[in-house]
C-alpha positions as a Markdown table, in Angstrom:
| # | Residue | x | y | z |
|---|---|---|---|---|
| 1 | Met | 14.5 | 13.4 | -3.0 |
| 2 | Asn | 17.2 | 11.3 | -4.6 |
| 3 | Ile | 17.7 | 10.6 | -8.3 |
| 4 | Arg | 16.4 | 7.0 | -8.0 |
| 5 | Lys | 13.0 | 8.1 | -6.5 |
| 6 | Thr | 12.7 | 10.8 | -9.1 |
| 7 | Lys | 13.3 | 8.3 | -11.9 |
| 8 | Ile | 10.7 | 5.9 | -10.5 |
| 9 | Ile | 8.1 | 8.7 | -10.1 |
| 10 | Asn | 8.7 | 9.9 | -13.6 |
| 11 | Lys | 8.4 | 6.3 | -14.9 |
| 12 | Leu | 5.1 | 5.8 | -12.9 |
| 13 | Asn | 3.7 | 9.1 | -14.1 |
| 14 | Ser | 4.4 | 8.2 | -17.7 |
| 15 | Leu | 2.8 | 4.8 | -17.3 |
| 16 | Leu | -0.2 | 6.1 | -15.4 |
| 17 | Asn | -0.9 | 9.3 | -17.3 |
| 18 | His | 0.5 | 11.6 | -14.5 |
| 19 | Gln | -2.1 | 10.4 | -12.1 |
| 20 | Val | 0.0 | 8.9 | -9.3 |
| 21 | Thr | -1.0 | 9.9 | -5.8 |
| 22 | Leu | 1.9 | 10.2 | -3.4 |
| 23 | Ile | 1.9 | 11.3 | 0.3 |
| 24 | Ala | 3.9 | 14.4 | -0.4 |
| 25 | Glu | 5.9 | 16.1 | -3.1 |
| 26 | Asp | 9.2 | 15.4 | -1.3 |
| 27 | Ile | 9.0 | 11.8 | -0.1 |
| 28 | Asp | 11.4 | 9.8 | 2.0 |
| 29 | Tyr | 10.4 | 6.3 | 0.8 |
| 30 | Leu | 8.9 | 4.9 | -2.4 |
| 31 | Ser | 8.1 | 1.4 | -3.4 |
| 32 | Tyr | 5.9 | -0.1 | -6.1 |
| 33 | Gln | 5.0 | -3.6 | -7.2 |
| 34 | Thr | 2.9 | -4.9 | -10.0 |
| 35 | Val | 0.8 | -7.9 | -10.9 |
| 36 | Phe | -1.6 | -8.8 | -13.7 |
| 37 | Ile | -5.1 | -9.5 | -12.5 |
| 38 | Pro | -8.5 | -10.3 | -14.2 |
| 39 | Ser | -10.1 | -7.2 | -15.6 |
| 40 | Asp | -13.3 | -7.7 | -13.5 |
| 41 | Ile | -11.5 | -7.0 | -10.2 |
| 42 | Ser | -11.7 | -3.4 | -9.0 |
| 43 | Ala | -8.9 | -1.5 | -7.1 |
| 44 | Tyr | -10.8 | -1.9 | -3.8 |
| 45 | Asp | -11.5 | -5.6 | -4.4 |
| 46 | Ser | -7.8 | -6.0 | -5.2 |
| 47 | Tyr | -6.9 | -4.5 | -1.8 |
| 48 | Arg | -9.5 | -6.6 | -0.1 |
| 49 | Ile | -8.3 | -9.8 | -1.7 |
| 50 | Met | -4.7 | -9.0 | -1.0 |
| 51 | Thr | -5.3 | -8.5 | 2.7 |
| 52 | Gln | -7.9 | -11.2 | 3.3 |
| 53 | Ser | -5.3 | -13.7 | 4.5 |
| 54 | Gln | -1.7 | -13.3 | 5.7 |
| 55 | Pro | 1.0 | -15.7 | 6.6 |
| 56 | Lys | 1.7 | -16.3 | 10.3 |
| 57 | Trp | 5.1 | -14.4 | 10.0 |
| 58 | Leu | 3.3 | -11.3 | 8.9 |
| 59 | Lys | 0.9 | -11.5 | 11.9 |
| 60 | Ile | 3.9 | -11.8 | 14.2 |
| 61 | Leu | 5.5 | -8.8 | 12.6 |
| 62 | Phe | 2.4 | -6.7 | 13.2 |
| 63 | Lys | 2.3 | -7.8 | 16.8 |
| 64 | Met | 6.0 | -6.9 | 17.2 |
| 65 | Arg | 5.5 | -3.5 | 15.5 |
| 66 | Asp | 2.6 | -2.7 | 17.8 |
| 67 | Leu | 4.5 | -3.8 | 20.9 |
| 68 | Leu | 7.7 | -1.8 | 20.1 |
| 69 | Gly | 5.7 | 1.1 | 18.7 |
| 70 | Arg | 3.7 | 1.6 | 21.9 |
| 71 | Met | 7.0 | 2.2 | 23.7 |
| 72 | Val | 7.7 | 5.4 | 21.6 |
| 73 | Gly | 4.1 | 6.5 | 21.3 |
| 74 | Ile | 3.2 | 5.0 | 17.9 |
| 75 | Arg | -0.4 | 4.0 | 17.7 |
| 76 | Thr | -1.2 | 0.3 | 17.3 |
| 77 | Ile | -2.6 | -1.0 | 14.0 |
| 78 | Lys | -3.2 | -4.7 | 14.8 |
| 79 | Gly | -2.7 | -5.8 | 11.2 |
| 80 | Phe | -5.3 | -6.8 | 8.6 |
| 81 | Glu | -8.7 | -8.1 | 9.6 |
| 82 | Gln | -11.2 | -9.5 | 7.1 |
| 83 | Leu | -12.9 | -6.8 | 5.1 |
| 84 | Ser | -16.5 | -7.1 | 3.8 |
| 85 | Lys | -17.4 | -6.9 | 0.2 |
| 86 | Asn | -19.2 | -3.6 | 0.9 |
| 87 | Ile | -17.4 | -0.8 | -0.8 |
| 88 | Pro | -16.4 | 2.0 | 1.6 |
| 89 | Asn | -16.9 | 5.7 | 0.9 |
| 90 | Val | -14.2 | 8.3 | 0.7 |
| 91 | Gly | -13.5 | 9.4 | 4.3 |
| 92 | Asp | -14.2 | 5.9 | 5.7 |
| 93 | Thr | -11.5 | 3.9 | 7.5 |
| 94 | Val | -10.3 | 0.6 | 5.9 |
| 95 | His | -8.0 | -1.3 | 8.3 |
| 96 | Phe | -5.8 | 1.5 | 9.7 |
| 97 | Phe | -6.0 | 3.7 | 6.6 |
| 98 | Asn | -8.4 | 6.5 | 5.6 |
| 99 | Val | -9.9 | 6.2 | 2.2 |
| 100 | Met | -8.9 | 9.3 | 0.2 |
| 101 | Glu | -9.8 | 8.3 | -3.4 |
| 102 | Leu | -12.0 | 5.5 | -4.6 |
| 103 | Glu | -12.9 | 4.6 | -8.2 |
| 104 | Lys | -13.1 | 1.3 | -10.0 |
| 105 | Asp | -9.5 | 1.7 | -11.2 |
| 106 | Lys | -8.0 | 3.7 | -8.3 |
| 107 | Leu | -7.8 | 3.4 | -4.5 |
| 108 | Thr | -5.8 | 5.7 | -2.3 |
| 109 | Leu | -5.4 | 5.0 | 1.4 |
| 110 | Ile | -3.6 | 7.3 | 3.7 |
| 111 | Ile | -2.5 | 7.2 | 7.4 |
| 112 | Arg | -1.1 | 10.3 | 9.1 |
| 113 | Asp | 0.7 | 10.1 | 12.4 |
| 114 | His | 3.2 | 12.2 | 14.3 |
| 115 | His | 6.2 | 10.2 | 13.2 |
| 116 | Leu | 5.3 | 9.7 | 9.5 |
| 117 | Asp | 2.6 | 9.7 | 6.8 |
| 118 | Val | 1.9 | 6.8 | 4.5 |
| 119 | Cys | 0.0 | 6.6 | 1.2 |
| 120 | Leu | -0.9 | 3.3 | -0.4 |
| 121 | His | -2.1 | 4.0 | -3.9 |
| 122 | Leu | -3.5 | 1.1 | -6.1 |
| 123 | Arg | -4.0 | 1.8 | -9.8 |
| 124 | Leu | -5.4 | -0.5 | -12.5 |
| 125 | Val | -4.3 | -0.1 | -16.0 |
| 126 | Asp | -6.1 | -1.9 | -18.8 |
| 127 | Asp | -3.7 | -4.4 | -20.4 |
| 128 | Asn | -6.1 | -6.2 | -22.7 |
| 129 | Asp | -9.7 | -7.5 | -22.7 |
| 130 | Lys | -9.1 | -10.1 | -20.0 |
| 131 | Gln | -6.6 | -8.6 | -17.6 |
| 132 | Asn | -5.4 | -5.4 | -16.0 |
| 133 | Lys | -2.0 | -4.5 | -14.5 |
| 134 | Leu | -2.3 | -3.5 | -10.9 |
| 135 | Tyr | 0.3 | -1.1 | -9.5 |
| 136 | Val | 0.7 | -1.0 | -5.7 |
| 137 | Ile | 2.6 | 2.2 | -4.9 |
| 138 | Thr | 3.6 | 3.1 | -1.4 |
| 139 | Ser | 5.1 | 6.5 | -0.4 |
| 140 | Val | 6.2 | 7.7 | 3.0 |
| 141 | Lys | 7.1 | 11.1 | 4.4 |
| 142 | Asn | 9.0 | 11.0 | 7.7 |
| 143 | His | 8.4 | 13.7 | 10.3 |
| 144 | Asn | 11.1 | 13.0 | 12.9 |
| 145 | Val | 13.8 | 10.6 | 14.1 |
| 146 | Ile | 11.2 | 8.1 | 15.2 |
| 147 | Gly | 9.8 | 8.0 | 11.7 |
| 148 | Lys | 13.3 | 7.5 | 10.2 |
| 149 | Val | 14.2 | 4.8 | 12.6 |
| 150 | Tyr | 10.8 | 3.1 | 12.1 |
| 151 | Met | 11.4 | 3.0 | 8.3 |
| 152 | Val | 14.8 | 1.3 | 8.5 |
| 153 | Pro | 13.4 | -2.2 | 8.9 |
| 154 | Val | 10.1 | -1.4 | 7.2 |
| 155 | Ser | 11.9 | -0.2 | 4.0 |
| 156 | Val | 13.6 | -3.6 | 3.8 |
| 157 | Leu | 10.5 | -5.7 | 4.6 |
| 158 | His | 7.8 | -3.8 | 2.8 |
| 159 | Pro | 8.5 | -5.1 | -0.7 |
| 160 | Phe | 8.5 | -8.7 | 0.5 |
| 161 | Ile | 5.3 | -8.1 | 2.4 |
| 162 | Val | 3.5 | -6.6 | -0.5 |
| 163 | Asn | 4.7 | -9.3 | -2.9 |
| 164 | Arg | 3.5 | -11.9 | -0.5 |
| 165 | Leu | 0.1 | -10.3 | -0.3 |
| 166 | Leu | 0.0 | -10.1 | -4.1 |
| 167 | Ile | 0.0 | -13.9 | -4.1 |
| 168 | Asn | -3.6 | -13.8 | -2.8 |
| 169 | Leu | -4.5 | -12.0 | -6.1 |
| 170 | Lys | -2.6 | -14.5 | -8.2 |
| 171 | Ala | -4.6 | -17.3 | -6.6 |
| 172 | Lys | -7.8 | -15.6 | -7.8 |
| 173 | Lys | -6.9 | -15.9 | -11.5 |
């Protein structure tokens, strides 16, 4: 792991009381974004609101990803469909992720495949009486050349995609 990732992990651990969940100890990709949200929104509701609507360009990217991925044996994910307000259980599937941790202030979603593993970890930190700070932390562990090649465009686009989805939360304020 490079020095930049180590510094980011150390920063996140200090901000989140050493309770950051990553996909592996030695990760190949790390990204995090933050936004302030009302304190009455849980980690799961944050994810649900973030993914409830996407711009057309993101839907097109998911279709392209699925088309190209099929050619090299990557399973399709079909993007984000509307989620119900029913809270899932640990072990359930939400979109294309498996729910690994679920608490009011924490949601960890993981997908494991032959080319890479991904962990999406949402953490809420109390900022004051009326708002929380939401951390959206993504970590990836590549398994082979397909995973490395796959992550080249994803590593560039991922922060933009997450920041666009965070706009859905900002609209809820």
